[in-house]
Coordinates of C-alpha atoms and ligand atoms in Angstrom, one line a residue:
L1 CA 119.2 96.1 108.1
G2 CA 121.9 96.6 110.7
G3 CA 123.3 100.1 111.4
N4 CA 127.1 100.6 112.4
G5 CA 126.8 104.1 113.8
S6 CA 128.1 105.8 110.8
N7 CA 124.9 106.1 108.8
A8 CA 126.0 103.1 106.7
V9 CA 123.7 100.2 106.0
T10 CA 124.8 96.6 106.3
P11 CA 122.5 94.8 104.0
R12 CA 123.4 91.3 105.2
F13 CA 122.7 89.8 108.6
Q14 CA 125.7 89.4 110.8
P15 CA 126.3 86.0 112.7
G16 CA 123.9 85.9 115.6
Q17 CA 121.4 88.1 114.1
I18 CA 118.1 86.7 113.2
A19 CA 116.7 87.3 109.6
P20 CA 113.0 88.5 110.1
L21 CA 112.1 87.1 106.8
Q22 CA 113.5 84.2 104.6
R23 CA 112.4 83.7 101.1
S24 CA 112.9 80.8 98.8
E25 CA 111.4 80.2 95.4
T26 CA 110.7 77.1 93.3
A27 CA 109.3 76.8 89.9
S28 CA 105.8 77.0 91.2
E29 CA 105.8 78.7 94.6
I30 CA 107.3 81.7 96.5
Q31 CA 107.8 80.6 100.1
V32 CA 108.2 83.0 102.9
V33 CA 109.0 82.6 106.5
Y34 CA 108.2 85.8 108.2
Q35 CA 108.4 87.1 111.8
H36 CA 105.2 88.9 112.3
R37 CA 105.7 91.5 115.2
F38 CA 103.0 93.2 117.1
T39 CA 102.0 94.3 120.5
L40 CA 99.5 92.7 122.9
V41 CA 98.0 95.1 125.4
D42 CA 96.4 93.8 128.7
D43 CA 92.8 94.4 129.7
A44 CA 93.7 97.4 132.0
E45 CA 95.6 98.8 128.9
T46 CA 98.7 99.4 131.0
S47 CA 101.2 96.8 129.8
Y48 CA 102.5 96.1 126.5
Q49 CA 103.8 92.7 125.5
P50 CA 105.8 92.5 122.3
V51 CA 104.9 89.4 120.3
C52 CA 106.8 87.8 117.4
Q53 CA 104.9 85.0 115.5
E54 CA 106.6 83.1 112.7
K55 CA 104.2 82.8 109.7
R56 CA 104.8 80.8 106.7
V57 CA 103.4 82.5 103.5
V58 CA 103.3 80.6 100.3
T59 CA 102.2 82.0 97.0
Q60 CA 101.4 80.0 93.9
K61 CA 103.3 81.7 91.0
L62 CA 101.4 80.3 88.0
V63 CA 99.0 83.0 86.8
P64 CA 95.7 81.5 85.5
K65 CA 93.8 82.6 82.7
V66 CA 90.8 84.3 84.4
G67 CA 87.1 84.3 83.4
V68 CA 85.2 87.2 84.9
M69 CA 81.4 86.7 85.2
L70 CA 79.6 89.8 86.0
V71 CA 76.1 89.8 87.5
G72 CA 74.6 93.1 86.0
L73 CA 76.8 92.7 82.7
T74 CA 75.0 95.3 80.8
G75 CA 74.6 97.9 83.6
N76 CA 76.7 101.1 83.7
N77 CA 79.5 99.5 85.6
G78 CA 79.4 96.2 83.7
S79 CA 79.5 97.9 80.3
T80 CA 82.2 100.4 81.3
F81 CA 84.3 97.6 82.9
V82 CA 84.1 95.5 79.6
A83 CA 84.6 98.4 77.1
G84 CA 87.4 100.0 79.1
I85 CA 89.4 96.7 79.2
L86 CA 88.8 96.1 75.5
A87 CA 89.9 99.6 74.7
N88 CA 93.1 99.0 76.7
K89 CA 93.6 95.5 75.2
H90 CA 93.5 96.9 71.6
K91 CA 95.1 100.2 72.5
V92 CA 92.3 102.0 70.8
S93 CA 92.6 105.9 70.6
W94 CA 89.6 108.2 70.1
E95 CA 88.8 111.7 69.1
T96 CA 87.1 114.2 71.4
R97 CA 86.5 117.9 71.1
T98 CA 89.6 118.4 73.4
G99 CA 91.8 116.1 71.4
T100 CA 92.9 112.6 70.8
K101 CA 92.6 110.4 73.9
S102 CA 94.1 106.9 74.6
P103 CA 93.1 104.3 77.2
N104 CA 94.6 103.9 80.7
F105 CA 93.9 102.1 84.0
F106 CA 94.0 105.3 86.2
G107 CA 92.0 104.6 89.3
S108 CA 93.1 101.0 89.6
F109 CA 95.3 100.3 92.6
S110 CA 96.7 97.1 91.0
Q111 CA 97.4 98.7 87.6
S112 CA 98.3 102.3 88.3
A113 CA 99.5 102.5 92.0
T114 CA 102.9 102.0 93.5
A115 CA 104.2 100.9 97.0
R116 CA 107.3 102.0 98.7
V117 CA 109.3 98.8 98.9
G118 CA 112.5 100.2 100.4
F119 CA 115.4 102.5 100.6
K120 CA 118.3 103.0 98.1
R121 CA 121.6 104.6 99.2
D122 CA 123.8 106.7 96.8
E123 CA 127.2 105.3 97.0
K124 CA 128.7 108.7 96.3
T125 CA 126.7 111.1 98.4
G126 CA 125.5 108.6 101.1
A127 CA 122.1 110.1 100.5
F128 CA 119.0 107.9 101.0
S129 CA 116.0 107.7 98.7
D130 CA 112.7 105.8 98.5
V131 CA 112.2 103.1 96.0
H132 CA 108.7 102.6 94.7
K133 CA 107.6 99.6 92.6
P134 CA 104.2 99.2 90.6
I135 CA 101.8 97.1 92.7
S136 CA 101.5 94.9 89.6
E137 CA 105.2 94.0 89.8
I138 CA 105.3 92.9 93.5
L139 CA 103.8 89.5 92.8
P140 CA 102.6 87.5 89.7
M141 CA 99.2 88.9 88.9
A142 CA 96.6 88.4 86.1
R143 CA 96.4 91.2 83.5
P144 CA 92.9 92.7 83.0
V145 CA 93.5 92.8 79.3
D146 CA 93.7 88.9 79.4
F147 CA 90.3 88.6 81.0
V148 CA 87.7 86.5 79.4
M149 CA 84.4 88.4 80.2
G150 CA 80.9 87.6 80.3
G151 CA 78.0 87.2 82.7
W152 CA 74.3 87.7 83.2
D153 CA 71.9 90.6 82.9
M154 CA 68.0 90.7 83.3
S155 CA 68.2 93.1 80.5
G156 CA 69.1 91.4 77.2
V157 CA 70.6 94.2 75.2
N158 CA 74.1 93.5 73.6
M159 CA 77.2 95.2 75.0
Y160 CA 77.3 97.9 72.4
Q161 CA 73.7 99.0 73.1
A162 CA 74.5 98.8 76.8
C163 CA 77.5 101.2 76.5
K164 CA 75.2 103.6 74.4
R165 CA 72.5 103.3 77.0
A166 CA 75.0 104.1 79.9
Q167 CA 76.3 107.3 78.1
V168 CA 79.7 107.0 80.0
L169 CA 82.2 106.4 77.1
E170 CA 82.5 108.4 73.9
P171 CA 80.8 107.3 70.7
T172 CA 84.2 107.6 68.8
L173 CA 85.6 104.9 71.0
L174 CA 82.5 102.7 71.1
D175 CA 82.1 102.7 67.3
Q176 CA 85.7 101.3 67.0
L177 CA 84.8 98.4 69.4
K178 CA 81.4 97.9 68.0
P179 CA 81.8 94.4 66.3
E180 CA 83.3 93.0 69.5
L181 CA 80.9 94.6 71.9
E182 CA 77.9 93.4 69.7
R183 CA 79.1 89.9 70.1
I184 CA 78.9 90.1 73.9
I185 CA 75.3 89.2 75.0
P186 CA 74.2 88.6 78.6
L187 CA 73.1 85.3 79.8
P188 CA 69.5 85.1 81.2
A189 CA 69.5 86.3 84.7
A190 CA 68.2 84.7 87.9
L191 CA 65.9 87.4 89.4
N192 CA 63.8 87.9 92.4
P193 CA 61.9 91.2 91.5
D194 CA 60.7 91.8 95.2
F195 CA 64.2 92.7 96.2
I196 CA 64.8 95.4 93.6
A197 CA 62.8 98.7 93.0
G198 CA 59.5 98.3 91.2
N199 CA 60.7 101.1 88.7
Q200 CA 63.1 98.3 87.2
T201 CA 60.4 96.2 85.5
D202 CA 60.7 98.0 82.2
R203 CA 64.3 96.7 81.9
V204 CA 63.4 93.1 82.5
D205 CA 63.4 90.9 79.2
N206 CA 66.0 88.2 79.9
V207 CA 65.3 86.1 82.9
L208 CA 65.4 82.4 83.7
S209 CA 62.3 80.7 85.3
G210 CA 62.3 77.9 87.8
T211 CA 62.6 77.0 91.4
D212 CA 65.5 78.4 93.5
R213 CA 67.3 75.1 93.2
E214 CA 66.8 75.0 89.3
L215 CA 68.0 78.6 89.0
I216 CA 71.2 77.6 91.1
E217 CA 71.7 74.7 88.8
Q218 CA 71.5 76.8 85.7
L219 CA 73.8 79.4 87.1
R220 CA 76.2 76.6 88.0
S221 CA 76.1 75.3 84.4
D222 CA 76.9 78.8 83.1
I223 CA 79.9 78.9 85.5
R224 CA 81.0 75.5 84.1
A225 CA 80.7 76.7 80.6
M226 CA 83.0 79.6 81.5
K227 CA 85.4 77.1 83.2
T228 CA 86.0 75.3 79.9
L229 CA 87.4 78.4 78.4
V230 CA 89.7 79.6 81.3
D231 CA 91.6 78.3 84.3
K232 CA 89.7 80.2 87.0
V233 CA 86.4 81.9 87.3
V234 CA 85.6 84.9 89.4
V235 CA 81.8 86.0 89.8
L236 CA 81.3 89.6 90.5
W237 CA 77.9 91.2 91.6
T238 CA 77.5 94.6 90.0
A239 CA 73.8 94.4 89.7
N240 CA 71.1 96.5 91.4
T241 CA 71.3 97.2 95.1
E242 CA 68.8 94.8 96.6
K243 CA 66.8 95.3 99.8
C244 CA 68.2 93.4 102.7
L245 CA 66.7 90.1 103.7
K246 CA 65.9 90.4 107.4
P247 CA 66.1 88.5 109.8
E248 CA 69.4 87.0 108.5
I249 CA 69.6 83.4 107.6
E250 CA 71.6 81.9 110.5
T251 CA 72.3 78.3 109.6
V252 CA 73.3 76.2 106.6
E253 CA 70.4 73.8 107.2
D254 CA 67.9 76.9 107.2
L255 CA 69.5 78.1 103.9
Q256 CA 69.3 74.7 102.3
E257 CA 65.6 74.3 103.4
R258 CA 64.8 77.6 102.0
I259 CA 66.4 76.8 98.7
R260 CA 64.6 73.4 98.7
E261 CA 61.3 74.9 99.5
G262 CA 61.6 77.7 97.0
K263 CA 61.2 80.3 99.6
A264 CA 62.1 83.0 97.1
L265 CA 65.6 84.1 98.2
P266 CA 67.1 87.4 96.8
A267 CA 68.9 86.8 93.5
S268 CA 72.2 87.7 95.0
V269 CA 72.0 84.7 97.4
L270 CA 71.3 82.4 94.5
Y271 CA 74.3 83.6 92.4
C272 CA 76.4 83.4 95.5
V273 CA 75.3 79.9 96.4
A274 CA 76.1 78.7 92.7
A275 CA 79.6 80.3 93.0
I276 CA 80.2 78.6 96.3
E277 CA 79.1 75.1 95.0
E278 CA 81.4 75.7 91.9
Q279 CA 84.1 76.8 94.4
V280 CA 84.7 80.0 92.4
L281 CA 85.3 83.4 94.2
F282 CA 82.1 85.6 94.6
I283 CA 82.6 89.4 95.0
N284 CA 79.6 91.5 96.1
G285 CA 79.9 95.0 94.8
S286 CA 76.5 96.2 96.2
P287 CA 75.5 96.8 99.8
Q288 CA 72.7 94.4 100.5
N289 CA 73.5 91.7 103.1
T290 CA 74.1 88.7 100.8
F291 CA 76.6 87.3 103.0
H292 CA 74.3 85.9 105.8
P293 CA 76.0 83.9 108.4
A294 CA 74.7 80.7 106.8
V295 CA 76.2 81.9 103.3
I296 CA 79.6 82.4 105.0
E297 CA 79.5 79.0 106.7
Y298 CA 78.3 77.4 103.5
A299 CA 81.5 79.0 101.8
R300 CA 83.7 77.7 104.6
Q301 CA 82.3 74.2 104.1
H302 CA 83.1 74.3 100.4
G303 CA 86.6 75.9 100.8
S304 CA 85.1 78.7 98.6
L305 CA 86.0 82.4 98.8
L306 CA 83.8 85.5 99.3
A307 CA 84.6 89.3 99.3
G308 CA 82.3 92.3 100.0
S309 CA 80.4 94.4 100.3
D310 CA 79.8 97.5 98.2
F311 CA 82.4 99.1 96.1
K312 CA 84.3 102.0 97.8
S313 CA 84.7 104.4 95.1
G314 CA 84.3 108.2 95.5
Q315 CA 82.4 109.8 98.3
T316 CA 83.0 107.0 101.0
R317 CA 86.7 106.7 100.0
F318 CA 87.0 110.5 100.5
K319 CA 85.2 110.2 103.8
T320 CA 87.8 107.7 105.2
V321 CA 90.5 110.1 104.1
M322 CA 88.9 112.9 105.9
G323 CA 88.6 110.7 109.0
D324 CA 92.2 109.9 108.9
F325 CA 93.2 113.5 108.4
L326 CA 90.8 115.2 111.0
I327 CA 90.6 112.7 113.7
G328 CA 94.2 111.6 113.1
S329 CA 95.1 115.3 113.7
G330 CA 93.3 115.4 117.0
I331 CA 90.3 117.3 115.6
R332 CA 86.7 116.1 116.6
I333 CA 84.4 115.5 113.7
S334 CA 81.0 116.3 115.1
A335 CA 78.8 116.0 112.0
C336 CA 79.1 114.7 108.6
A337 CA 76.3 115.5 106.1
S338 CA 76.5 113.8 102.8
Y339 CA 74.2 114.5 99.9
N340 CA 74.4 112.9 96.4
H341 CA 72.4 113.2 93.2
L342 CA 72.8 111.0 90.3
G343 CA 70.7 110.2 87.1
N344 CA 71.7 106.7 86.2
N345 CA 69.8 103.4 86.6
D346 CA 71.6 102.9 90.1
G347 CA 70.1 106.3 91.3
R348 CA 66.7 105.1 89.9
N349 CA 66.8 101.9 91.7
L350 CA 67.9 103.7 95.0
Q351 CA 64.6 105.7 94.9
D352 CA 63.0 102.6 96.5
P353 CA 63.3 103.4 100.4
M354 CA 64.3 99.7 101.2
C355 CA 67.0 99.6 98.6
F356 CA 68.2 103.1 99.8
D357 CA 68.3 101.7 103.3
S358 CA 70.9 99.1 102.2
K359 CA 73.0 101.8 100.8
K360 CA 72.6 104.2 103.7
N361 CA 73.7 101.5 106.2
S362 CA 76.7 100.6 104.1
K363 CA 77.7 104.3 103.8
S364 CA 77.2 105.2 107.4
G365 CA 79.5 103.0 109.4
V366 CA 82.7 104.0 107.5
L367 CA 84.0 106.5 110.3
N368 CA 83.2 104.1 113.1
D369 CA 86.7 102.8 113.6
A370 CA 88.2 106.4 113.4
I371 CA 85.8 107.5 116.0
R372 CA 86.6 104.5 118.3
S373 CA 90.4 105.1 117.9
N374 CA 90.2 108.3 119.9
A375 CA 88.7 108.4 123.3
I376 CA 90.0 111.9 123.9
L377 CA 87.8 113.4 121.3
Y378 CA 85.0 110.7 121.6
P379 CA 84.8 109.7 125.4
E380 CA 82.1 107.1 126.2
G381 CA 78.6 108.4 125.8
K382 CA 79.8 111.0 123.2
D383 CA 81.2 108.4 120.8
H384 CA 79.0 109.1 118.0
I385 CA 78.6 111.9 115.4
D386 CA 75.6 113.2 113.5
H387 CA 76.0 111.4 110.3
E388 CA 73.3 111.7 107.5
V389 CA 73.4 110.3 104.0
V390 CA 70.9 111.6 101.4
I391 CA 70.7 110.2 97.8
K392 CA 68.4 111.9 95.1
Y393 CA 67.5 110.8 91.6
V394 CA 68.1 113.5 89.0
P395 CA 67.9 112.0 85.5
A396 CA 69.4 115.0 83.7
V397 CA 72.9 114.4 85.2
G398 CA 73.0 110.8 84.1
D399 CA 76.1 108.9 85.3
S400 CA 77.8 112.1 86.3
K401 CA 77.2 111.8 90.1
R402 CA 77.3 115.0 92.3
A403 CA 78.5 114.4 95.9
L404 CA 78.3 117.3 98.4
D405 CA 79.7 116.7 101.9
E406 CA 80.0 119.0 104.9
Y407 CA 82.3 118.0 107.7
T408 CA 81.8 120.1 110.9
S409 CA 84.5 119.7 113.4
D410 CA 85.4 121.0 116.8
I411 CA 88.8 122.5 117.2
F412 CA 91.0 124.4 119.8
M413 CA 88.9 126.2 122.5
N414 CA 85.6 125.1 121.1
G415 CA 86.1 126.7 117.7
R416 CA 84.2 125.4 114.8
N417 CA 85.7 124.2 111.6
T418 CA 83.7 123.5 108.6
I419 CA 85.0 121.8 105.4
S420 CA 82.8 121.3 102.4
S421 CA 83.6 119.2 99.4
Y422 CA 81.8 119.1 95.9
N423 CA 82.7 116.2 93.8
V424 CA 81.4 115.7 90.1
C425 CA 82.4 112.5 88.5
E426 CA 81.2 109.6 86.2
D427 CA 80.3 107.1 88.7
S428 CA 81.1 104.1 86.6
L429 CA 84.5 105.4 85.8
L430 CA 85.3 105.3 89.4
A431 CA 83.8 101.9 89.9
A432 CA 85.1 100.1 86.9
P433 CA 88.9 100.2 88.1
I434 CA 87.9 99.1 91.5
M435 CA 86.2 96.1 90.0
I436 CA 89.4 95.3 88.0
D437 CA 91.2 95.4 91.5
L438 CA 88.8 93.2 93.1
V439 CA 89.2 90.6 90.4
V440 CA 93.0 90.8 90.1
L441 CA 93.8 90.9 93.7
G442 CA 90.9 88.5 94.8
E443 CA 92.5 86.0 92.2
L444 CA 95.9 86.5 93.6
L445 CA 94.8 86.2 97.3
S446 CA 93.2 82.9 96.3
R447 CA 96.8 81.7 95.4
I448 CA 98.2 82.7 99.0
K449 CA 98.3 80.4 102.0
V450 CA 99.3 81.4 105.4
D451 CA 100.5 78.4 107.5
G452 CA 98.8 76.1 105.1
N453 CA 95.4 77.9 105.3
S454 CA 93.6 79.9 102.6
L455 CA 92.7 83.5 103.5
G456 CA 89.0 82.7 103.4
P457 CA 86.3 82.3 103.6
L458 CA 86.1 86.1 103.6
L459 CA 88.9 87.9 101.8
S460 CA 89.2 90.7 104.4
Y461 CA 92.4 92.0 102.8
L462 CA 90.2 93.4 100.0
S463 CA 88.6 95.8 102.5
F464 CA 90.4 98.7 100.7
F465 CA 88.0 98.5 97.9
L466 CA 84.7 98.1 99.8
K467 CA 82.5 100.4 101.8
A468 CA 81.3 97.8 104.4
P469 CA 84.0 95.3 104.5
D470 CA 82.9 91.7 105.5
T471 CA 85.8 90.2 107.5
N472 CA 86.8 86.9 109.1
Q473 CA 86.8 88.9 112.5
P474 CA 83.4 90.7 112.1
N475 CA 84.3 92.7 115.2
Y476 CA 87.5 93.9 113.8
V477 CA 86.8 96.0 110.7
V478 CA 89.2 98.6 109.5
N479 CA 87.7 101.4 107.3
S480 CA 90.5 103.9 107.6
F481 CA 91.9 104.7 104.0
T482 CA 95.5 104.7 105.2
R483 CA 95.3 101.6 107.2
Q484 CA 93.4 99.5 104.7
R485 CA 96.0 100.5 102.0
Q486 CA 98.9 99.6 104.4
I487 CA 97.5 96.4 105.4
L488 CA 97.0 95.2 101.7
T489 CA 100.2 96.5 100.6
S490 CA 102.2 95.0 103.6
L491 CA 100.6 91.5 102.9
L492 CA 101.5 91.7 99.2
M493 CA 105.2 92.6 100.2
V494 CA 105.4 89.9 102.9
A495 CA 104.2 87.4 100.3
A496 CA 106.8 88.6 97.8
G497 CA 109.6 88.3 100.5
I498 CA 110.0 92.2 101.1
I499 CA 109.8 93.4 104.8
P500 CA 107.4 96.1 105.2
D501 CA 109.0 99.1 106.8
D502 CA 108.3 99.7 110.6
G503 CA 108.1 103.3 109.9
T504 CA 110.7 104.6 112.5
L505 CA 113.5 105.6 110.1
L506 CA 116.0 104.7 112.9
F507 CA 118.6 103.5 110.5
A508 CA 118.7 106.9 108.7
H509 CA 119.2 109.0 111.8
F510 CA 121.7 107.1 113.9
Ligands
NAD601 P1 73.0 99.7 86.9 O1 71.6 99.7 87.3 O2 73.4 100.5 85.6 O3 73.5 98.3 86.5 C1 72.9 97.0 87.3 C2 72.5 96.0 86.2 O4 72.2 94.9 87.0 C3 71.4 96.5 85.3 O5 71.8 96.2 84.0 C4 70.2 95.4 85.6 O6 69.5 95.0 84.6 C5 71.1 94.3 86.2 N1 70.4 93.3 87.1 C6 69.6 93.6 88.2 N2 69.2 92.5 88.8 C7 69.8 91.5 88.2 C8 69.9 90.1 88.5 N3 69.2 89.6 89.5 N4 70.7 89.3 87.6 C9 71.4 89.9 86.6 N5 71.3 91.2 86.4 C10 70.7 92.0 87.1 O7 73.9 100.1 88.0 P2 75.5 100.5 88.1 O8 75.7 101.9 88.1 O9 76.2 99.6 87.1 O10 75.8 99.9 89.6 C11 75.7 98.6 89.9 C12 75.8 98.3 91.4 O11 77.1 98.8 91.9 C13 74.7 99.1 92.1 O12 74.2 98.2 93.2 C14 75.5 100.2 92.8 O13 74.9 100.6 94.0 C15 76.8 99.5 93.0 N6 77.9 100.4 93.3 C16 78.2 101.3 92.3 C17 79.3 102.3 92.6 C18 79.6 103.3 91.5 O14 80.6 104.1 91.8 N7 79.3 103.2 90.4 C19 79.8 102.3 93.9 C20 79.4 101.4 94.9 C21 78.4 100.5 94.5

């Protein structure tokens, strides 16, 4: 945009001006040449070098039919995901004691959020206003109601029984979907019980047997069967949180030897290897360290994509908003004490101290980038806060998780500021829309190339949905809510040929 000094906007570029973005489109692709601008700071952090890199971003337009294979299909998240999508697909309404309800996709960024794509100017008054567009309209994306859904579970109940067991959705809704839900039966699971809590054994009645290689081959054959029904398959782990395997597997040779010798790898690694070998996107919705360095390298070698780890749904998302608010305002958070109790099977599994450790680690790092961003509040040696995470299993509350957080901060003249929050919410109703986003946007990102390269092996751009984002630059992880959302939205806009705003509003003022 070029201003002419009278608050008018010249939408076209004048001779001699450089278009910071050029867009062209064919029947199959959107092609964008974009001038990516940022600042490089020297080691002493005293000089600022403006940089402009030309990037070519190409997006395949054809939206494939997507097959979603959930690991943990009949768990609370899995069943809520499937029944919620079917309710939307068939536009089923249901009665509750507070009236008739109809389905929606609230809580899903891709289905229910918007992005500010630019400004509009009223010709008569000259006044500017923002223009917002639904995220789903920025680029061609799969629709969740078109998903073909299936997957594996170590518990063999059908989907109707699973939804009843989860106690998340109303019976007046489930009864209308009953025939379709009853037809959805989980495939037998690959399971290594050593990596989940001992209290899960009463659930296990639907498992494969064999060596690790045989299990991987069976999972690959299941994925291939789904491939015959759809154009693209996505595998999403929403099964129990596993214990972390330590030390990590460093090399592909070591990984392959462990598979050959049947050294009892965690099930999540077996599913992930099967997905990598079938070149389908694998998303890890739980906190365990499935993405060992060897696994990431194996994905790179196969040109496969990974995204993880651990859905960022309620408490953690709120925490990263509080980090933006408090530290971003120049207030020093000195302690964050988080307590949860929940009564679903996830809570039961997390009673095992080793499974809880995976979750605790994933929840504990989320304020790190906010702390590192401010050396005034957190000078070296004082760059940590008291951060505690407690999770308790209270069966009576079922899926309705309680999250109590207390943020203690230091304010002006050593005053103290304490903010407490108390959140009550069906855990699976928060997680299912995030699962939808990970599939819809993960599939979209698999169609985007920058300078001819895929965005993998790790789809870092999905960090917005993940508590402990795995990124291609492991030393550069963004947890801030605002930044994660901006990074993802800006990428989508650039790929669509819309320049993300630099935020100065200069044109409107001068
Ligand atoms: P859940 O216990 O209800 O469901 C997990 C399912 O996985 C169960 O049905 C179980 O039988 C199955 N399973 C376990 N091991 C398996 C294997 N090897 N193969 C196939 N199936 C297997 O739990 P949930 O509430 O649905 O949560 C699922 C995961 O998502 C958990 O790890 C949880 O920590 C994670 N998570 C949930 C949320 C949320 O808000 N609900 C947020 C972040 C992460």
